[in-house]
Tab-separated table of C-alpha atoms in Angstrom:
chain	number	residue	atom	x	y	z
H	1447	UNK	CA	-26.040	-0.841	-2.750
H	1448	UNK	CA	-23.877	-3.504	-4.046
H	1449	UNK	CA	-20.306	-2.491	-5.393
H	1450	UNK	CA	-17.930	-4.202	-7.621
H	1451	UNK	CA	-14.632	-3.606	-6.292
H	1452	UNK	CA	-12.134	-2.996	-9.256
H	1453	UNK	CA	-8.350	-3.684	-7.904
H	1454	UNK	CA	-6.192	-3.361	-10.805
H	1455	UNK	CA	-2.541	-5.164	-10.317
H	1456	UNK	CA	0.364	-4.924	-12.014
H	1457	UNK	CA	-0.339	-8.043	-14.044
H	1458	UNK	CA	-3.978	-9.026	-12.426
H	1459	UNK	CA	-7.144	-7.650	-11.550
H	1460	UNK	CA	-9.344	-8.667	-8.685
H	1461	UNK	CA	-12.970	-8.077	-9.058
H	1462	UNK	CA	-14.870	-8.607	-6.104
H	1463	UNK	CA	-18.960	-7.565	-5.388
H	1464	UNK	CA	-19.781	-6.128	-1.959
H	1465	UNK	CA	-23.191	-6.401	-0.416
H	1466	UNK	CA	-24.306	-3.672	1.614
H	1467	UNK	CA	-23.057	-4.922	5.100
H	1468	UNK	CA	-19.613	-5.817	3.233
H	1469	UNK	CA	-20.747	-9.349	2.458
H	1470	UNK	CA	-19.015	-10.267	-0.493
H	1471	UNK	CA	-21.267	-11.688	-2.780
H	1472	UNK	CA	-18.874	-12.587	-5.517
H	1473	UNK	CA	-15.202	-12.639	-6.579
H	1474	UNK	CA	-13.356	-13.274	-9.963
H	1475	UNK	CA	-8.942	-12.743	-10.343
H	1476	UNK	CA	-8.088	-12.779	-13.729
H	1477	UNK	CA	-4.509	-13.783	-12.886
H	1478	UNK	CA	-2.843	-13.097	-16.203
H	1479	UNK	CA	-4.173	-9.461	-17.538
H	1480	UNK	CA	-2.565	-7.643	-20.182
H	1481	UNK	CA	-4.247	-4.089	-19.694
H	1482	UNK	CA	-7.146	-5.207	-22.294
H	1483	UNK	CA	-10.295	-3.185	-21.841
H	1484	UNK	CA	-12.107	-6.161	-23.895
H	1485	UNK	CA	-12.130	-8.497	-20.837
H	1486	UNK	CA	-14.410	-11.729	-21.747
H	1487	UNK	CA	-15.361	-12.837	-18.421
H	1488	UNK	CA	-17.258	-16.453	-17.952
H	1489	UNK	CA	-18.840	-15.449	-14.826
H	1490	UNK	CA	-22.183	-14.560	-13.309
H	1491	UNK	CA	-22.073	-11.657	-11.336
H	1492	UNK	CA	-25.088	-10.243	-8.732
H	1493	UNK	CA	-26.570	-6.906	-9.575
H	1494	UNK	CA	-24.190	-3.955	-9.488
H	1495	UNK	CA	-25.356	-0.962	-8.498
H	1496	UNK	CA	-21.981	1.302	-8.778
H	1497	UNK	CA	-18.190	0.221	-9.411
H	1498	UNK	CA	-15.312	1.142	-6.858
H	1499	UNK	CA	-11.608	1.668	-8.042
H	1500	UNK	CA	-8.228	1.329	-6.290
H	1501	UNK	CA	-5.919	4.353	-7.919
H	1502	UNK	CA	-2.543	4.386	-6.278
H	1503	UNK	CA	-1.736	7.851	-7.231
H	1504	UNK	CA	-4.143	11.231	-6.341
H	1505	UNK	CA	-1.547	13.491	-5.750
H	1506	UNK	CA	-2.981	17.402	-4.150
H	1507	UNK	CA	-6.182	17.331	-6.712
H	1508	UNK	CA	-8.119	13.710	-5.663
H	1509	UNK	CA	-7.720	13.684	-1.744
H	1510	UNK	CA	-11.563	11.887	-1.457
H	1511	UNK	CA	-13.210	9.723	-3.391
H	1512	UNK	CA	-14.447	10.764	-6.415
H	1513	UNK	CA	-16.996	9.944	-9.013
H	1514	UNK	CA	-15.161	9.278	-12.333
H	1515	UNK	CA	-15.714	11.559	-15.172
H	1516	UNK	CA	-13.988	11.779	-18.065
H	1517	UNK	CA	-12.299	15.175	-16.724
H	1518	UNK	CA	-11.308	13.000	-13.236
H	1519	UNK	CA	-9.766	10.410	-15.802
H	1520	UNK	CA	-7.356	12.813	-17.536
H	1521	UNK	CA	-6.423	14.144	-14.193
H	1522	UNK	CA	-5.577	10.600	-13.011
H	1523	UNK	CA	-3.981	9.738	-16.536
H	1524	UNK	CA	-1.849	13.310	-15.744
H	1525	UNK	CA	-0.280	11.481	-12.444
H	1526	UNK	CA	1.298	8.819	-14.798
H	1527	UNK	CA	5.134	10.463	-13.921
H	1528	UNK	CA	4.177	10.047	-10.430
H	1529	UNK	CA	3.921	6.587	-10.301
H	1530	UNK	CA	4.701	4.817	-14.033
H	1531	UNK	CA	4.151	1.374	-12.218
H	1532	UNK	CA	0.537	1.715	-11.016
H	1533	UNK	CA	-1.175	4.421	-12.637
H	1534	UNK	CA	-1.844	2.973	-16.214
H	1535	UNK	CA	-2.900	-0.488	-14.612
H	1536	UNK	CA	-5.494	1.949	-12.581
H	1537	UNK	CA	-6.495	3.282	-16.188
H	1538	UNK	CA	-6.851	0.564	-17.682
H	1539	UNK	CA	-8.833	-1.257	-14.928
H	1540	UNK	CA	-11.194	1.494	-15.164
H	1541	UNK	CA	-11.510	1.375	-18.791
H	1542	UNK	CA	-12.110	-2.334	-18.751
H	1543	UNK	CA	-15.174	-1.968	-15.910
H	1544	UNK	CA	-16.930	0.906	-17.767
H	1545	UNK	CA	-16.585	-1.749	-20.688
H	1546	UNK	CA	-18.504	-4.301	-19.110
H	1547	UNK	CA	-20.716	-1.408	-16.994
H	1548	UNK	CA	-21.174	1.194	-18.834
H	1549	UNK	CA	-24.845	2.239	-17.107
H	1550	UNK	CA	-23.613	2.309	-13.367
H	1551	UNK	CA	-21.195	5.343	-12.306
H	1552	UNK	CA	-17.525	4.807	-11.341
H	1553	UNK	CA	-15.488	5.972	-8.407
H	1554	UNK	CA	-12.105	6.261	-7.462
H	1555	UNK	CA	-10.760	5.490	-4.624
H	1556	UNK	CA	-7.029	6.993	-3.646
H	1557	UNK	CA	-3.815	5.327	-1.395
H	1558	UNK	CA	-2.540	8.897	-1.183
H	1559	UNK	CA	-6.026	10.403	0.111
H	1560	UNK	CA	-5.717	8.773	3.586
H	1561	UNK	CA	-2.181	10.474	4.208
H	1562	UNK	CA	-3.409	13.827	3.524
H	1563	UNK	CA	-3.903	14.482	7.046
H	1564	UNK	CA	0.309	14.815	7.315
H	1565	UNK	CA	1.639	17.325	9.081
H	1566	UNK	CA	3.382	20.043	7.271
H	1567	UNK	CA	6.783	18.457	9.503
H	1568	UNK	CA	5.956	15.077	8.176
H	1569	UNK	CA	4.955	15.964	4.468
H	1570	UNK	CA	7.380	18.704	3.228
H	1571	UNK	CA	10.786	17.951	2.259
H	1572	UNK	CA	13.595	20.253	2.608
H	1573	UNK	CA	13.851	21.442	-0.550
H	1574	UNK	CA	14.032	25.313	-2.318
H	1575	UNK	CA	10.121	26.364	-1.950
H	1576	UNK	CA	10.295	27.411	-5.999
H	1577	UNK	CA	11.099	23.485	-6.431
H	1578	UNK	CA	8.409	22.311	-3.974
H	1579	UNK	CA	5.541	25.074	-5.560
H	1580	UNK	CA	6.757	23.818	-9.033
H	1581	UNK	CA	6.179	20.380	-9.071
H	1582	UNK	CA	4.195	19.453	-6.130
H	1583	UNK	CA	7.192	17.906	-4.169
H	1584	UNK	CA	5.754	16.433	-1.138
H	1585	UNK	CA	5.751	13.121	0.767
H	1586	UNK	CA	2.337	11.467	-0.356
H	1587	UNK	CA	2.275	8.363	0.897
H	1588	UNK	CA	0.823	5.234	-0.264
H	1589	UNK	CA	-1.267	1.854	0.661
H	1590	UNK	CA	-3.093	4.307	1.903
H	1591	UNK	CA	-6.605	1.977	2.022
H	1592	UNK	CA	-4.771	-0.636	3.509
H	1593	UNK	CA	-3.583	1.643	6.859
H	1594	UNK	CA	-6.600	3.558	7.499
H	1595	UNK	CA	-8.932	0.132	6.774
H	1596	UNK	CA	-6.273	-2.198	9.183
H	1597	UNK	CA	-5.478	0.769	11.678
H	1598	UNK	CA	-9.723	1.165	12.135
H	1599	UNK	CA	-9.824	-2.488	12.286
H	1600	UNK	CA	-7.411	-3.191	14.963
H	1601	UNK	CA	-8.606	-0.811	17.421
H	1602	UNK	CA	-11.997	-2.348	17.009
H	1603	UNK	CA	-10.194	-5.668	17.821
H	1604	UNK	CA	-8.026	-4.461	20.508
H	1605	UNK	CA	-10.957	-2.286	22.550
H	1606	UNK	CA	-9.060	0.350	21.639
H	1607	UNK	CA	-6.216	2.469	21.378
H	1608	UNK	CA	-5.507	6.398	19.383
H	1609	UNK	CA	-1.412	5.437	18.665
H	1610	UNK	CA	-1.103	2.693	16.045
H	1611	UNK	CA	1.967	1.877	13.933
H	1612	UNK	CA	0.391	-0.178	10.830
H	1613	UNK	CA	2.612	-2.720	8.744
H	1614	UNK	CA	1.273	-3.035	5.339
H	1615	UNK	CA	3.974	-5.970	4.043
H	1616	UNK	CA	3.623	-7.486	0.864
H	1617	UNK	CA	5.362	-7.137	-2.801
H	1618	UNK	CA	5.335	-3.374	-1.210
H	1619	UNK	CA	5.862	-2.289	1.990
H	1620	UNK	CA	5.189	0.796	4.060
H	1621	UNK	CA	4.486	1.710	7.507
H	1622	UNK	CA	1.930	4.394	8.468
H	1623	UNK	CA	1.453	6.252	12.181
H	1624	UNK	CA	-1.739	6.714	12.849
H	1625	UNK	CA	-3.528	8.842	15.523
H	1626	UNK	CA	-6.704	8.847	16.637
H	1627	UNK	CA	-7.505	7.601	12.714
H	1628	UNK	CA	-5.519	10.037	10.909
H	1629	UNK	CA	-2.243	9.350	9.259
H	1630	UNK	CA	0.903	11.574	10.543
H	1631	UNK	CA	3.530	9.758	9.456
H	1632	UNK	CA	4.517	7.064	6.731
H	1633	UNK	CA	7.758	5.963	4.960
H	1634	UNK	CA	6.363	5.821	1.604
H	1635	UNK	CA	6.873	9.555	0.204
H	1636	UNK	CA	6.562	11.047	-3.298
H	1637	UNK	CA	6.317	7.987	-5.055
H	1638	UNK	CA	6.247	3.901	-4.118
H	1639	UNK	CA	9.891	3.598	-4.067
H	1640	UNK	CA	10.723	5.272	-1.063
H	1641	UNK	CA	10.945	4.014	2.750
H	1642	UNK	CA	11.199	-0.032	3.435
H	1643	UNK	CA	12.816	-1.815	0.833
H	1644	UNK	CA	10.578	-4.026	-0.834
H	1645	UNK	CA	10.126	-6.947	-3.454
H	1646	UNK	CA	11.853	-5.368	-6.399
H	1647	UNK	CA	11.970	-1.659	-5.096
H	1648	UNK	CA	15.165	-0.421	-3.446
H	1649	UNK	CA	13.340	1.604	-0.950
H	1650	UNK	CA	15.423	4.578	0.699
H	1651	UNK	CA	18.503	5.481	-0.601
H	1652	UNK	CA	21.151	8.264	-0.462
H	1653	UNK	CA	20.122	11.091	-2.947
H	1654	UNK	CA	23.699	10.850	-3.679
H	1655	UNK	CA	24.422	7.276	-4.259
H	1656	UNK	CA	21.427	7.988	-7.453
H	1657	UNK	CA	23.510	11.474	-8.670
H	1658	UNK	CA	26.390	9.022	-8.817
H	1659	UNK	CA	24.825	5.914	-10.249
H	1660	UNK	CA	23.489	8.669	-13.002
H	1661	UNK	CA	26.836	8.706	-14.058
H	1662	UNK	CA	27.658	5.392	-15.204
H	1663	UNK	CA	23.568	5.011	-16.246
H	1664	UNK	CA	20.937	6.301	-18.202
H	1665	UNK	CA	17.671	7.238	-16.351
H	1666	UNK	CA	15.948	5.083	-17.630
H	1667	UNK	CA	18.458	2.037	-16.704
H	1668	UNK	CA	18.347	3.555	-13.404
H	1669	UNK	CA	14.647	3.543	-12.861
H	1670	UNK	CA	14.214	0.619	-14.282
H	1671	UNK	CA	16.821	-1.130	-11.405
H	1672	UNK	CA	15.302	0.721	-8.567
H	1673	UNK	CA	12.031	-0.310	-9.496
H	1674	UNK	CA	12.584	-4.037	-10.926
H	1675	UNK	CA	15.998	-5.188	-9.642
H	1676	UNK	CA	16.161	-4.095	-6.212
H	1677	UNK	CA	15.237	-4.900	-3.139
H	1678	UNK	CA	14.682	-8.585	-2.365
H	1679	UNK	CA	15.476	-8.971	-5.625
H	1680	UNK	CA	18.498	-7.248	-5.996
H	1681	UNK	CA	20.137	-8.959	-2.570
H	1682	UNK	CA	19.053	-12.223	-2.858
H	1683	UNK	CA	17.987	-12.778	-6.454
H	1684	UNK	CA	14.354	-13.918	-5.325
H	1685	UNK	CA	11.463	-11.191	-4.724
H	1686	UNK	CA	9.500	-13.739	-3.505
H	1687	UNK	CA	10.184	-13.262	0.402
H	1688	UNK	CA	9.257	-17.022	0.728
H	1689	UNK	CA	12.324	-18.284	-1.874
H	1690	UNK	CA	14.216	-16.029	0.040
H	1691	UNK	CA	13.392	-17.926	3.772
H	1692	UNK	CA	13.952	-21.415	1.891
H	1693	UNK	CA	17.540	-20.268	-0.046
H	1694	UNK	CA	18.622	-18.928	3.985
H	1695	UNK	CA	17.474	-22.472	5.440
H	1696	UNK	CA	19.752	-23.602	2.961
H	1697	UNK	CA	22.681	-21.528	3.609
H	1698	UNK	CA	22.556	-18.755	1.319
H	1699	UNK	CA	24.076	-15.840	2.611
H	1700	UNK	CA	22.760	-13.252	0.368
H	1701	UNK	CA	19.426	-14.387	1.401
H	1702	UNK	CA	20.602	-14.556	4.528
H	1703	UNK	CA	21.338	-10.588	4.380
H	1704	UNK	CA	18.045	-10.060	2.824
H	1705	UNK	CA	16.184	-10.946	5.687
H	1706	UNK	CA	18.658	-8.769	8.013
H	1707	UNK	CA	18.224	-5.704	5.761
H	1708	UNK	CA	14.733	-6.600	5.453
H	1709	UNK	CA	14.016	-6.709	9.013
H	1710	UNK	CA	16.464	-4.042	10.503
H	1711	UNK	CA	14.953	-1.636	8.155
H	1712	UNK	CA	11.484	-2.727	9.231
H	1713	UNK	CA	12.390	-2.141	12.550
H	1714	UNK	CA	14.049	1.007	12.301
H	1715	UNK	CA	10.788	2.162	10.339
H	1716	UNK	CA	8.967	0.811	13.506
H	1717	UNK	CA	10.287	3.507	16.166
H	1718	UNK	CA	10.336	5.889	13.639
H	1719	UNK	CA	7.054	5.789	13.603
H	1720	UNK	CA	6.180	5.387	17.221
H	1721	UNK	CA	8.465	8.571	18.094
H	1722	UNK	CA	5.818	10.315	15.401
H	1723	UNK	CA	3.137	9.394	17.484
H	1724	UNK	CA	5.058	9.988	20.460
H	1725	UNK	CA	4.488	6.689	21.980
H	1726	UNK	CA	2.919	3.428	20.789
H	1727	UNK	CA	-0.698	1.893	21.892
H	1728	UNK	CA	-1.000	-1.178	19.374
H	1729	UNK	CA	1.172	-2.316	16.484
H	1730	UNK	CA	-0.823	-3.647	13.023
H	1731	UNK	CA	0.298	-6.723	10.506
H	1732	UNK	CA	-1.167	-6.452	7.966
H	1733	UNK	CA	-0.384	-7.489	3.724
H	1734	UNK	CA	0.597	-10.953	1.894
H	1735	UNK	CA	4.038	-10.656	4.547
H	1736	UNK	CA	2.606	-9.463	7.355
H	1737	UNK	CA	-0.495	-11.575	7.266
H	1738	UNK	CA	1.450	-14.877	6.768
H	1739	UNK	CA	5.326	-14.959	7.890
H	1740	UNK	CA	5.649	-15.477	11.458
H	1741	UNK	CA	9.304	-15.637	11.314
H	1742	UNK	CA	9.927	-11.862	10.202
H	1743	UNK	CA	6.551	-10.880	12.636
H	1744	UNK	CA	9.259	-12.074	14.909
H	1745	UNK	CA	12.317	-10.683	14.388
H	1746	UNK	CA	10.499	-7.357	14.365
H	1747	UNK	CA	8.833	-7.413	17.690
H	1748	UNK	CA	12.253	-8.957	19.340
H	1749	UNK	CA	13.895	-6.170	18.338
H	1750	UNK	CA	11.481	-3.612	19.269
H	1751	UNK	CA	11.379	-5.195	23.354
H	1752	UNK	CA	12.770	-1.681	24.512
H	1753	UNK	CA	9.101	-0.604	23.669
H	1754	UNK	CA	7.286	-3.249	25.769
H	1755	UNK	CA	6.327	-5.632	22.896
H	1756	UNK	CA	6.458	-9.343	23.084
H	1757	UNK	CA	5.073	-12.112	21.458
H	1758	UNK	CA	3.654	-15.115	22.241
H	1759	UNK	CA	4.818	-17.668	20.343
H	1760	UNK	CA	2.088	-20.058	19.709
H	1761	UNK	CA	-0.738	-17.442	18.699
H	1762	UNK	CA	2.003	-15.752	16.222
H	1763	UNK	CA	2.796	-19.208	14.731
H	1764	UNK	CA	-0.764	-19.976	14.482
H	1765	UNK	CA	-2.343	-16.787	13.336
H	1766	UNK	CA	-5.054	-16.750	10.834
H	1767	UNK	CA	-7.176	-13.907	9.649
H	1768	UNK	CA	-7.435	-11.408	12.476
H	1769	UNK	CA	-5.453	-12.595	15.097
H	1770	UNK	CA	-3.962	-11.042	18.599
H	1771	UNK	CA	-0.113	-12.349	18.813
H	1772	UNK	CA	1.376	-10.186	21.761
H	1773	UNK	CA	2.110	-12.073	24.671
H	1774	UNK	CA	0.284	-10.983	28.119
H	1775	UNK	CA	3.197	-9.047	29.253
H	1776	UNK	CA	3.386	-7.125	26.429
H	1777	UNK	CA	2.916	-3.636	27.383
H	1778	UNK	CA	1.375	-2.978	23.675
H	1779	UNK	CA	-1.091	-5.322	21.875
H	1780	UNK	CA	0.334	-6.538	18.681
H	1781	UNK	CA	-2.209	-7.786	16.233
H	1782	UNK	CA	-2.334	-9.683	12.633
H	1783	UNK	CA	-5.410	-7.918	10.733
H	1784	UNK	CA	-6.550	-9.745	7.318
H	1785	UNK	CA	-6.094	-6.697	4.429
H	1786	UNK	CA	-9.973	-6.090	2.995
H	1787	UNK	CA	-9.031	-2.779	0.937
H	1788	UNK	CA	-12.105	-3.671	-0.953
H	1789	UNK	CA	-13.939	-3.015	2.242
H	1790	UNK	CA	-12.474	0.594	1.802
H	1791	UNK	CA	-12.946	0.774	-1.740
H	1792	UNK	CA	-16.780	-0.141	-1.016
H	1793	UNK	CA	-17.321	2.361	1.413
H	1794	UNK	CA	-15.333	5.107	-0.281
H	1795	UNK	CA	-17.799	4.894	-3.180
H	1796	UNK	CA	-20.934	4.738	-1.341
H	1797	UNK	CA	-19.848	7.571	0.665
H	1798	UNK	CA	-18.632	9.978	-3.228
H	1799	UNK	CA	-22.464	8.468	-4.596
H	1800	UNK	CA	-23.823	9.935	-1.368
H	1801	UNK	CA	-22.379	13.003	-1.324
H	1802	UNK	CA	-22.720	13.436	-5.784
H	1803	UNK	CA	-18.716	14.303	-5.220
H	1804	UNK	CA	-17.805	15.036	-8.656
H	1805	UNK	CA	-15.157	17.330	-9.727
């Protein structure tokens, strides 16, 4: 079966086609996409036998992969307030590819479905239970194809290992702890702001530093700085993390801070996680950051030597795709694994067309 991998950005969409052993047998980024479900595409695609979507948001309905019906789409479109930044580009992704394939069936695939395996310690906050009932208050978690496909991969790499700390780093970032293959910890929680900060999210914050901020803003002005003006962003003025590396090598020191609060919090994040799992057996790179900036690989794992990790320095300089970094006396492998969500995606919907999930 080949699938057509539908990854819907915030201002792109990545179409890839998957043969049946993963191959990919075609790829097309439209790198500037409005939303439009009229999307004239020059391209020649292979035959495509079902379509597979990334949504961000599931939240307690959509914990599997499902096969899209119009009744699945209003229940995704319902998740909107959950996360405003991802959702609609989901939606509209999937309105564009059942455009151009109308004849094929469509499934979603869900970042929140692989953290569903959370421990009630991990997932519930402490909040009055009428709240929590109300309104589904919960830690979700996110990226959630990206841990469970780099976790799988990197004990397959490593020969094994059940405790694995994954670092998805890119525009977002979030950590996951993962045992044995199932999530039981992450820093992401009811929506994408929360845990590390990130590109242009704030990340954590003090639930009273917002109940103050809300009284010299409006919501909206505050959501709109937590989600677009903080972060990177908001200490350094770049969300790029590579402006940020060149404006320190030239002496910035709000860049400079950036990377501190960037990396303190990532190692912070780090043990977290590993005291979740109760010990540590490999730690995961993986995302545009954690595939490709060996300087904050490193400032991570030298901070984190009271848990037996080291580098070695040449490998973590020279890593490329899937790549071991950890330096022989490292007590714990540390590993760079190349983020193929559309791997996940691919599988997800073979696995819903298998099983005729549809609810």
């Amino acid at each position: 079966m080949n699938v057509l991998v539908v990854n819907a950005g915030s201002s792109s969409l990545k179409l890839s086609v998957l043969g049946e052993d993963d191959t990919v047998l075609a790829q097309h980024h439209v790198e500037r996409w409005d939303g439009t479900p009229d999307l004239d595409l020059d391209l020649t695609l292979p035959p495509v036998d079902a379509v597979g979507h990334r949504v961000v948001h599931g939240g307690t309905r959509f914990t599997t992969p499902t096969v899209i019906t119009p009744d699945v789409r209003r229940g995704i479109e319902e998740l909107t307030d959950l996360a405003p930044l991802h959702q609609p580009r989901a939606l509209a992704g999937i309105d564009a590819a059942q455009a151009l394939f109308p004849d094929v069936p469509h499934v979603a695939c869900f970042d929140t479905a692989f953290h569903r395996t959370l421990p009630a310690a991990a997932a519930t906050y402490p909040l009055p239970s009428a709240w929590r009932e109300r309104w589904d208050l919960r830690r979700y978690g996110f990226h959630g194809l990206s841990h469970a496909y780099a976790s799988r991969r990197a004990v397959e790499l490593a020969g094994g290992g059940s405790r694995v700390v994954t670092c998805h780093l890119g525009a977002g970032c979030s950590l996951a702890a993962v045992h044995d293959g199932r999530s039981v910890d992450t820093t992401m929680g009811f929506t994408p702001l929360a845990g590390l900060p990130m590109a242009t999210r704030s990340g954590d914050l003090d639930p009273g530093l917002l109940l103050h901020l809300l009284d010299h803003l409006t919501p909206d002005k505050l959501a709109d700085g937590l989600a677009h003006h903080s972060g990177l962003r908001g200490l350094a003025g770049h969300a790029d993390l590579r402006d940020v590396h060149a404006a320190s090598a030239q002496g910035d020191v709000n860049a400079r801070l950036a990377l501190d609060v960037f990396t303190h919090r990532l190692r912070q994040g780090i043990a977290a996680m590993t005291a979740s799992l109760g010990g540590l057996d490999l730690l995961v790179f993986t995302g545009g950051i954690g595939e490709h900036d060996p300087d904050v690989r490193a400032r991570v794992v030298d901070g984190l030597a009271f848990l037996g990790l080291a580098l070695n320095r040449g490998a973590n300089a020279a890593a490329s795709g899937d790549a071991g970094i950890g330096a022989e006396r490292s007590r714990v492998p540390v590993w760079v694994v190349t983020a193929r969500e559309d791997i996940e995606i691919a599988d997800g919907t073979r696995t819903a067309l298998a099983a005729d999930i549809v609810l």
